[in-house]
XYZ file of C-alpha atoms in Angstrom:
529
model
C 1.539 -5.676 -39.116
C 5.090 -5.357 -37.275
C 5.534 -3.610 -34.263
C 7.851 -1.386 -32.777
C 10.316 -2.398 -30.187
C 8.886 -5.832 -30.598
C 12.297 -7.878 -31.825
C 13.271 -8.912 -28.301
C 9.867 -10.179 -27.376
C 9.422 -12.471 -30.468
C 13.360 -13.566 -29.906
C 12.399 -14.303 -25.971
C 9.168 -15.895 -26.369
C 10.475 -18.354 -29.573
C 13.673 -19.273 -27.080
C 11.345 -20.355 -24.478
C 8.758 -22.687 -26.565
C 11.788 -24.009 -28.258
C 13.271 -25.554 -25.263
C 9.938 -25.767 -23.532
C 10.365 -23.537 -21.165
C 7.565 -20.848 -21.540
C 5.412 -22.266 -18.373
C 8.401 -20.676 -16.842
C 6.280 -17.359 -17.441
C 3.623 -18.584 -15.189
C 5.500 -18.629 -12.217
C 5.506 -14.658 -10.892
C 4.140 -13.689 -7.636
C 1.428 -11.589 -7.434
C 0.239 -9.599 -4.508
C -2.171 -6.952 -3.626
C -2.647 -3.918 -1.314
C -5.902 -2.253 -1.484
C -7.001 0.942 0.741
C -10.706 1.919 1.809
C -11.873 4.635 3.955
C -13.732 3.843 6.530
C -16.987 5.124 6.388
C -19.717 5.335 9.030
C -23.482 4.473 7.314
C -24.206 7.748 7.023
C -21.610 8.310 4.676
C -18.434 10.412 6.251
C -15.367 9.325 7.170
C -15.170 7.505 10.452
C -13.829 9.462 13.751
C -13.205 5.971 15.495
C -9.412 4.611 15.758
C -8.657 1.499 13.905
C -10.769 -1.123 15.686
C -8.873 -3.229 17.756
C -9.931 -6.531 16.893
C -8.126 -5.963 13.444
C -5.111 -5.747 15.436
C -2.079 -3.240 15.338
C -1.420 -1.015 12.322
C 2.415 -0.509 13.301
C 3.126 -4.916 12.968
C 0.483 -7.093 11.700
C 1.468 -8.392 8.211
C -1.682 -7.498 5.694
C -3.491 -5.238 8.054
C -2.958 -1.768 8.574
C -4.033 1.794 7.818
C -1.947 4.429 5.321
C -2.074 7.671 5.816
C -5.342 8.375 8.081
C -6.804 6.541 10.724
C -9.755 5.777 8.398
C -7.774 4.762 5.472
C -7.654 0.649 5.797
C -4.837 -1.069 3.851
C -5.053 -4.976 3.548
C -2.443 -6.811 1.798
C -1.963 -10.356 0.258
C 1.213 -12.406 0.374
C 2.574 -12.599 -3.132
C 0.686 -15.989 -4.504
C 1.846 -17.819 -7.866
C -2.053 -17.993 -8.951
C -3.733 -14.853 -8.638
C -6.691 -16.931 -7.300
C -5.514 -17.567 -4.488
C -4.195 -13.453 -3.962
C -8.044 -13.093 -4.397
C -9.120 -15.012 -2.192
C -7.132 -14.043 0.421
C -8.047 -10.435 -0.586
C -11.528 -11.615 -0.200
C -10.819 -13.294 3.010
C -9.031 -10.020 4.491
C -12.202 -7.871 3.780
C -14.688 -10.538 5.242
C -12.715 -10.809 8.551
C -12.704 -7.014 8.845
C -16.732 -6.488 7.999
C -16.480 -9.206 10.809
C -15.099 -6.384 13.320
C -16.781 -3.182 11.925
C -19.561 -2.114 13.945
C -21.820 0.322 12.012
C -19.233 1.331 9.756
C -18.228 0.438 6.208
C -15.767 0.689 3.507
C -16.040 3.186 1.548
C -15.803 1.405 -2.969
C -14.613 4.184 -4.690
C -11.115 5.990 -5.011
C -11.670 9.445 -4.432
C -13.042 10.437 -0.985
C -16.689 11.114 -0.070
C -17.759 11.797 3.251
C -14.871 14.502 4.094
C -15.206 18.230 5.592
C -12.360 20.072 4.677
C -8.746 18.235 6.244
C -10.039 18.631 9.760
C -12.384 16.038 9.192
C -9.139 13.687 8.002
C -7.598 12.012 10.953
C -3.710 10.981 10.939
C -2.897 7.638 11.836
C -1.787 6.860 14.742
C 1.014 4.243 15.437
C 1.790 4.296 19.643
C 4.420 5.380 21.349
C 7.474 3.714 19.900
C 10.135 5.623 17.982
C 8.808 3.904 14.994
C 5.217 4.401 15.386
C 6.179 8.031 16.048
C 8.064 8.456 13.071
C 5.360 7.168 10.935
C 2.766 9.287 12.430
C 5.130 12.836 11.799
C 5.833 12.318 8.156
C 2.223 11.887 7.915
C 1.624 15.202 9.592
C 4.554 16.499 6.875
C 2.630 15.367 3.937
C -0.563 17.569 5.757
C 1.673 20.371 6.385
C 2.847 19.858 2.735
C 0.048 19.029 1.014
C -3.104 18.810 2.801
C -4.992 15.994 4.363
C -7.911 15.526 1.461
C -5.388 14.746 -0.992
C -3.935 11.747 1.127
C -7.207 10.007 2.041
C -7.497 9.122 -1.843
C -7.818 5.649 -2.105
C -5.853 2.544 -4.767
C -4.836 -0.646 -5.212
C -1.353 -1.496 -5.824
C -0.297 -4.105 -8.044
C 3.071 -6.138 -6.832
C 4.579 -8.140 -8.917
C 7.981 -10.592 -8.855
C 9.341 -12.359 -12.360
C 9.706 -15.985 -11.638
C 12.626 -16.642 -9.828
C 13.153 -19.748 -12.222
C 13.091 -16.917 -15.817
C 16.365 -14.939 -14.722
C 19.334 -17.878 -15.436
C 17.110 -18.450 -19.222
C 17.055 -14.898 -19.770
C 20.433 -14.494 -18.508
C 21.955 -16.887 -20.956
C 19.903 -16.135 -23.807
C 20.893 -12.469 -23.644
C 24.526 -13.172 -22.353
C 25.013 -9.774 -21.372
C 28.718 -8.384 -19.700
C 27.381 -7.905 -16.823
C 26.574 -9.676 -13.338
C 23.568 -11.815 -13.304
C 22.262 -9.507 -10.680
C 23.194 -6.349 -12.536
C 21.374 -8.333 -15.453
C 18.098 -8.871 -12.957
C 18.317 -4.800 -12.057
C 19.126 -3.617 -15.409
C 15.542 -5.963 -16.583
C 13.187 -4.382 -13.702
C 14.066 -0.982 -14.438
C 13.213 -1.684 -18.178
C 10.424 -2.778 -17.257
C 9.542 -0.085 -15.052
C 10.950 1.978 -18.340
C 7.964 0.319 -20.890
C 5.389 0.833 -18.171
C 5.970 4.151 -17.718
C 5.497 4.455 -21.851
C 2.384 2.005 -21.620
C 0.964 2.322 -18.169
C -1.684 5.121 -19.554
C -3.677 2.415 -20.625
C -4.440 0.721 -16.986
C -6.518 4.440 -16.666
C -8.157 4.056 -19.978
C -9.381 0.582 -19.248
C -9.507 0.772 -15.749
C -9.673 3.917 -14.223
C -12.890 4.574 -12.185
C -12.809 8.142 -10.766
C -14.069 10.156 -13.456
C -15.905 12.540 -11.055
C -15.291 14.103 -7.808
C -17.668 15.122 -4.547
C -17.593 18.822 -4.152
C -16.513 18.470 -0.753
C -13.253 17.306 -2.013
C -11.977 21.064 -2.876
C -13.309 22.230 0.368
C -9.749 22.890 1.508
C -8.543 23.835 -2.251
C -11.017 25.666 -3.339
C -8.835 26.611 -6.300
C -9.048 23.600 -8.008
C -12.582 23.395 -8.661
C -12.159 25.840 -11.554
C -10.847 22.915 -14.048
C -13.832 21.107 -13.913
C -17.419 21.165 -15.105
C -20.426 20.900 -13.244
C -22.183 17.169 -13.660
C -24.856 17.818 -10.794
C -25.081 20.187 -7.542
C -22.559 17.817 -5.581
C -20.420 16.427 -7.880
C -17.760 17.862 -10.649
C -16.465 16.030 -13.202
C -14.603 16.193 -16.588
C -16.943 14.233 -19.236
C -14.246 12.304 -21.142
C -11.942 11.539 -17.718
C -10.996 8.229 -16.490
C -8.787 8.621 -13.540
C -8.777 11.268 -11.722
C -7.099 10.392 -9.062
C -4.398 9.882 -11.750
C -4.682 13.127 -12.491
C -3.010 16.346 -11.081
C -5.436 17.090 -8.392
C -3.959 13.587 -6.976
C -0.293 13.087 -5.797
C 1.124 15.730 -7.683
C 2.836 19.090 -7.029
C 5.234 21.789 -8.105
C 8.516 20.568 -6.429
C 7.956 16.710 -7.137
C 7.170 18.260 -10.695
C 10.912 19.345 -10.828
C 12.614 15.589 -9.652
C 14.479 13.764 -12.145
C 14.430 10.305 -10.530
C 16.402 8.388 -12.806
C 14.907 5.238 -14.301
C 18.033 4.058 -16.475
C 19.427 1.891 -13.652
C 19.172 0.670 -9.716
C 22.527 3.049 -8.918
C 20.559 6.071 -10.842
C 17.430 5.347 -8.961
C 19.070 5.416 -5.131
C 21.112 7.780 -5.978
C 18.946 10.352 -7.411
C 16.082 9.506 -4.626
C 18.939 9.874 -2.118
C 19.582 13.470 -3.264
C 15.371 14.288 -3.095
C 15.877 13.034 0.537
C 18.684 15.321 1.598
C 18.180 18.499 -0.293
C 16.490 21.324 1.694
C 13.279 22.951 0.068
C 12.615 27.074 1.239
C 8.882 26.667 1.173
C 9.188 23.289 3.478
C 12.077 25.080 5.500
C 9.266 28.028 6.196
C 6.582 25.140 8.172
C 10.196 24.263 10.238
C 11.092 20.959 11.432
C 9.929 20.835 15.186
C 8.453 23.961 16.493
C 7.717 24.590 20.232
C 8.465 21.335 20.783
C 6.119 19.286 18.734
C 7.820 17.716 15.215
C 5.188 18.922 12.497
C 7.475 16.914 9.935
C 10.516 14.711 9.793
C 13.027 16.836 7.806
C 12.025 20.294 5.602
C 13.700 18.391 2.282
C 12.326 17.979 -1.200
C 11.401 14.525 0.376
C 10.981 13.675 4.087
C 12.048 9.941 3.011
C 11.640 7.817 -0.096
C 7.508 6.680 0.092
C 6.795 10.714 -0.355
C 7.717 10.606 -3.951
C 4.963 9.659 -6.054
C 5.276 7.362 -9.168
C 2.954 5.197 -11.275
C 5.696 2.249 -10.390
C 8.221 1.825 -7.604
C 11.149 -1.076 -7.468
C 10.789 -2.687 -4.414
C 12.776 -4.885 -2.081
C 11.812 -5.887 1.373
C 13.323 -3.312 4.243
C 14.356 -5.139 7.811
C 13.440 -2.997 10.543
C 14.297 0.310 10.369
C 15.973 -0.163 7.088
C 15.937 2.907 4.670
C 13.840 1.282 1.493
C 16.903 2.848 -0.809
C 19.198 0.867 1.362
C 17.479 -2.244 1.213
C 17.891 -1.620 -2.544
C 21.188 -1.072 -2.884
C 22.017 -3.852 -1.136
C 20.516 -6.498 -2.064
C 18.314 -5.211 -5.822
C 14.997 -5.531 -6.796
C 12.634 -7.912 -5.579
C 9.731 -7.052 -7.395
C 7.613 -3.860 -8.819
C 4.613 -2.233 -7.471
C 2.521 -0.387 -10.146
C 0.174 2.391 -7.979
C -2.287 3.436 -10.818
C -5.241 1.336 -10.135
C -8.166 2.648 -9.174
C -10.371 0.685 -7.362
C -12.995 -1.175 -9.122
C -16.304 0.304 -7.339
C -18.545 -2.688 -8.918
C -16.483 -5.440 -7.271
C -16.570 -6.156 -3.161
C -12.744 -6.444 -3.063
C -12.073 -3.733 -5.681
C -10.568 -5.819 -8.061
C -11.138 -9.244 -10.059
C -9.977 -11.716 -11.658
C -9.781 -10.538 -15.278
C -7.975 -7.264 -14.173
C -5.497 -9.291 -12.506
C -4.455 -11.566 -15.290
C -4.726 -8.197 -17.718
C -2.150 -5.943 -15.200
C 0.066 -9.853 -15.208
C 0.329 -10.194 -18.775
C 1.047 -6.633 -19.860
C 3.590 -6.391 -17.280
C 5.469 -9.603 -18.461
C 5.151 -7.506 -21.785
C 6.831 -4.389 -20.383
C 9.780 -7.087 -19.407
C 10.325 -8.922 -22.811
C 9.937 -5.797 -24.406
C 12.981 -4.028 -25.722
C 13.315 -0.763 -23.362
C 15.227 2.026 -24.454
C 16.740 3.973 -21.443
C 14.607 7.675 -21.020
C 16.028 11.079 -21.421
C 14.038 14.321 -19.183
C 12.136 14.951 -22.194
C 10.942 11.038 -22.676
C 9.782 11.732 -19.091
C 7.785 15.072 -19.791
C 6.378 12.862 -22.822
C 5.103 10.159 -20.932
C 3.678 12.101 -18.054
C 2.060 14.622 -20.114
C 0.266 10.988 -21.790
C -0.616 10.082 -18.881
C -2.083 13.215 -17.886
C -4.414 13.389 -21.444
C -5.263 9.807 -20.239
C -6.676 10.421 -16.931
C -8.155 13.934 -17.838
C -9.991 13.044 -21.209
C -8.947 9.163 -22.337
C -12.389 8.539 -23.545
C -12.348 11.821 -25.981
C -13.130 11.032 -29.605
C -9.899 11.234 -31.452
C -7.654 11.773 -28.355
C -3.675 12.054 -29.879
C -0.945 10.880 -27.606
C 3.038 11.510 -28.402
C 5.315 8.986 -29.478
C 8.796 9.163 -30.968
C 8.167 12.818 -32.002
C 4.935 12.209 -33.277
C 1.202 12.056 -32.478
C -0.414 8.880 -32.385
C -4.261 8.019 -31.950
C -5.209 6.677 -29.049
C -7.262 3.214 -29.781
C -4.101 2.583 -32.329
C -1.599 2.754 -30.012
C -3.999 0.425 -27.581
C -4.515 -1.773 -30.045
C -0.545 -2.364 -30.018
C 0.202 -2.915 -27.172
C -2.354 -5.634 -26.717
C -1.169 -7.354 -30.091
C 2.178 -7.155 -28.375
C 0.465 -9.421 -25.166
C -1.235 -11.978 -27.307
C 1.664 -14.274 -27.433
C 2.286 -13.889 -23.916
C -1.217 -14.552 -22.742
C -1.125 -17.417 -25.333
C 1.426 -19.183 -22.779
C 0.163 -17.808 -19.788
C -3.215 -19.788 -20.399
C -0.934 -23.250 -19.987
C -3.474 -25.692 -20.356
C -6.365 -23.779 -18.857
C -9.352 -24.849 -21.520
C -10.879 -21.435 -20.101
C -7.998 -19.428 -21.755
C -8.705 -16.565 -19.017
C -5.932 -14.191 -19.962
C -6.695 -14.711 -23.908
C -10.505 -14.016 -22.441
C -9.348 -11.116 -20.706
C -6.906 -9.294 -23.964
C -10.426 -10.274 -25.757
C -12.806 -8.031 -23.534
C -10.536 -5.045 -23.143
C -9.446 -5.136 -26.801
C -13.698 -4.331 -27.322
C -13.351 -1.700 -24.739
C -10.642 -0.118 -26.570
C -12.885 -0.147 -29.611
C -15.768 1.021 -27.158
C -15.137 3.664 -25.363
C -18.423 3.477 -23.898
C -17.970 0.101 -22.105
C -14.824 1.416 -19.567
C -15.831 1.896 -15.836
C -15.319 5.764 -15.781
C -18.055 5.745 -18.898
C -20.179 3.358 -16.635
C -19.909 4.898 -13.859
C -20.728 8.542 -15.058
C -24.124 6.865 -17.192
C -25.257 5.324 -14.115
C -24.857 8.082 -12.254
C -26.973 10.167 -14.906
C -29.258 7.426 -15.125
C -30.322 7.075 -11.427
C -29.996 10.936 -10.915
C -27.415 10.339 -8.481
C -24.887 12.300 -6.827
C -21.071 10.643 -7.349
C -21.308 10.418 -3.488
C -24.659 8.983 -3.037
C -23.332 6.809 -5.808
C -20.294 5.644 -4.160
C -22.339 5.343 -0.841
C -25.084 3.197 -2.423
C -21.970 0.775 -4.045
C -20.545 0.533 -0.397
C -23.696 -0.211 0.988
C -24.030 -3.633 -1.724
C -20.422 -4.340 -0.786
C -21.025 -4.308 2.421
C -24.677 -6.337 2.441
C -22.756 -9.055 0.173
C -20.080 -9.391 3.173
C -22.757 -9.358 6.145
C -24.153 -12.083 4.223
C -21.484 -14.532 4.503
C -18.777 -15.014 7.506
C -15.341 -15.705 7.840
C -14.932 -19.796 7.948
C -14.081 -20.890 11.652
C -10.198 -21.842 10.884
C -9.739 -18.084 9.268
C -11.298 -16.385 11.817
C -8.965 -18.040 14.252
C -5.798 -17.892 12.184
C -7.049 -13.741 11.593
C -7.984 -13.343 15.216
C -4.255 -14.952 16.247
C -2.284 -12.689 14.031
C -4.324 -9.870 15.599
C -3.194 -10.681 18.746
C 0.406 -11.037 17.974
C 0.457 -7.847 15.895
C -0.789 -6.236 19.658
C 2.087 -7.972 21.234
C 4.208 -6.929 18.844
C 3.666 -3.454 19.297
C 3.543 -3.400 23.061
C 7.147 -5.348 22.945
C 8.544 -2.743 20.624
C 7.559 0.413 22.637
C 9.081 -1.839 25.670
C 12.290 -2.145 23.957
C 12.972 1.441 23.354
C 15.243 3.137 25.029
C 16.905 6.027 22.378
C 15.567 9.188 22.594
C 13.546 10.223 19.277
C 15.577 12.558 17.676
C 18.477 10.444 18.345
C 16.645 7.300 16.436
C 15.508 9.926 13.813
C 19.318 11.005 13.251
C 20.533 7.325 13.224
C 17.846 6.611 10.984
C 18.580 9.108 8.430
C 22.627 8.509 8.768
C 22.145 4.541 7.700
C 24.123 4.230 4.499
């Protein structure tokens, strides 16, 4: 059976075996950030500020909060073998359940435990002009959104092609342009095939396919959509992500961006415009009124982490650095795909398996010829996704593509014929063959609807007679007995409890240092090009 779009990836992977370079494939980076609310053991969100003995939110490298006080974000150093992104996942989660006093972290995605926004607390970053400027466009997005909406819980995915892969690719494509023009051009066509493919990470993956009642407390709206599964909980019965879906990160005026995906220049540029064009309805909350900021700017985007995508090109900011900037001058360093939900059967939220499945299809969505996308490719693939999340596991469920209507389990199947010859090479000379293992079980629960986490989730719920909060409470509750039971080795805990202290040092020596007046560091901040 031949494939579409499949003539570059035979080409690519044939080059490499012949000159024996495919274990160049092996080589990306792989890192992790994974959010949990904070939950106290009765079940709602925690009221305490982020516990000190974590260290400070504002500086410590793979500690910090997102968007509410509650909302914990650890991430990993990007690691070669995803092991070892794992385990210090799993090491990041044991040293915090070593500094949580009668609270916990809260397994699943969407929120449990809330009462209306109120009940939401922003982050808080100190004093500094920094800090402060983190904490206001987080009191934008409430003004903008609400606060429920924001204390949704993910894991991103990053992800960096071997350093070593560029030069081979380079030379076997011998393109007329710059080999970093060449290294842009490739991560945006990536970006390109996973925004055609990236549906299936919620078919396989996705694990919110109901919601707590107490979600819509403050959009009370929304709850018309959905069906009833029990007293507490909604749900729709084929879903498997909603937090994918458009109760999530979604609304009218990011409905009308056209970021453009066709090339790095595009990209800033277009963003750049979001940033600086004035929106009425955001112009109506005002900027700073009687004297308190209740958002950084009344544009279509306050700055550039507003806009919500399933992938974002990334490149490391310096201080103060606008992440468009850091872009622009100096191209991608790697991707970060946002649509994983977390995984409410596994401590850390993710394993092994999922990590060499999101590796392998994303070297796929490289090698993979990538035709640029037009608005209506964009509307195509978004409307996919949004069948996806809302009903993926419906009997029969047509996607589009290329103008027509495809099933999809034939489509799935596809793509992961497309990643056998990549996960061929990315075994090496692992006798396990985990990534062949992996294509293997999730090419059964393409075939099996019935064996994806939302479907799990949903019959165990039914099963126990449970409430989807009581569930999620009961899963954080075996998370968190599994952590109590072990501790942090001694030379962790030290090297934890030291960055913990630095982070505090940090932050005291920043706030020490400042001497501009906010709105002046807000205007030079904003003027950076």
């Amino acid at each position: 059976m031949t494939h579409l779009n499949n003539n570059k990836l035979s080409t690519c992977l044939d080059h490499l075996q012949e000159h024996g370079q495919q274990q160049l494939l092996c080589e990306g980076l792989k890192g992790i950030e994974k959010e949990s609310l904070r939950i106290s053991k009765d079940g709602f969100i925690a009221q305490t500020p982020h516990p000190e003995a974590l260290g400070s939110a504002l500086t410590h490298p793979y500690i910090t909060t997102d968007y509410s006080e509650a909302l914990i974000e650890l991430i990993t150093p990007p690691f070669a073998d995803v092991r070892d992104t794992l385990s210090f996942l799993h090491n990041t989660h044991q040293f915090v359940y070593d500094n949580l006093d009668n609270e916990m972290l809260l397994a699943a995605s969407m929120p449990c435990g809330i009462d209306g926004d109120e009940s939401i607390p922003i982050a808080q970053y100190g004093s500094s002009n920094i800090g402060r400027m983190k904490h206001i466009y987080r009191h934008g997005l409430w003004h903008r959104y609400g606060r429920t909406m924001q204390a949704i819980a993910g894991i991103h995915f990053n992800y960096s092609v071997p350093e070593a892969l560029w030069p081979v690719l380079y030379a076997l494509e011998k393109p007329d342009v710059s080999p970093e023009q060449f290294k842009a051009d490739a991560y945006f066509a990536l970006i390109r095939n996973f925004q055609r493919l990236g549906w299936l990470i919620l078919y396989l993956f996705g694990a919110s396919p109901a919601i707590c009642k107490n979600f819509f407390k403050s959009r009370p709206a929304l709850m018309a959509g959905f069906q009833e599964f029990d007293p507490g909980t909604l749900y729709h019965p084929y879903a498997t992500s909603l937090r994918m879906s458009d109760i999530g990160y979604k609304s009218k005026n990011q409905a009308s961006l056209r970021i453009d995906y066709n090339s790095l220049s595009g990209y800033v540029a277009s963003l750049g415009k979001a940033i600086a064009t004035p929106y009425p309805d955001y112009e109506k909350i005002g900027t700073v009124v009687d004297g308190q900021y209740l958002q950084l700017n009344s544009n279509i985007l306050q700055i550039e982490n507003e806009f919500y995508s399933t992938m974002r090109p990334k490149q490391i900011a310096e201080s103060c650095e606008k992440p468009t900037l850091a872009l622009k001058r100096r191209g991608v360093r790697y991707v970060e795909m946002r649509s994983l939900d977390l995984d409410v059967f596994t401590p850390i939220g993710i394993d092994e398996s999922k990590a060499r499945f999101i590796e392998a299809l994303l070297l796929t969505c490289l090698l993979k010829d990538s035709p640029l996308i037009s608005e209506q490719d964009l509307r195509i693939n978004n409307a996919n996704q949004l069948a996806v999340a809302q009903f993926g596991r419906k009997p029969g469920l047509e996607l589009e593509r290329g103008g027509k209507k495809i099933l999809l389990q034939d489509w799935a199947a596809e793509i992961l014929a497309d990643m056998q010859p990549v996960c061929d090479i990315l075994n090496g000379d692992d006798a396990g063959k985990p990534y062949s293992q992996t294509l293997k079980q999730q090419q059964e629960i393409v075939g099996n609807p019935d064996l994806t986490a939302s479907a799990r989730i949903l019959k165990h719920m039914g099963h126990q007679q449970q409430q989807f909060g009581c569930f999620s409470l009961n899963k954080s509750a075996e998370h968190e007995q599994y952590f109590r039971q072990h501790k942090l080795d001694d030379k962790n805990t030290a090297q934890f409890n030291e960055l913990a202290e630095q982070s505090l040092a940090k932050q005291k020596e920043i706030e020490s240092r400042d001497q501009l007046p906010f709105d002046e560091f807000l205007r030079q901040y904003f003027a950076q090009s």
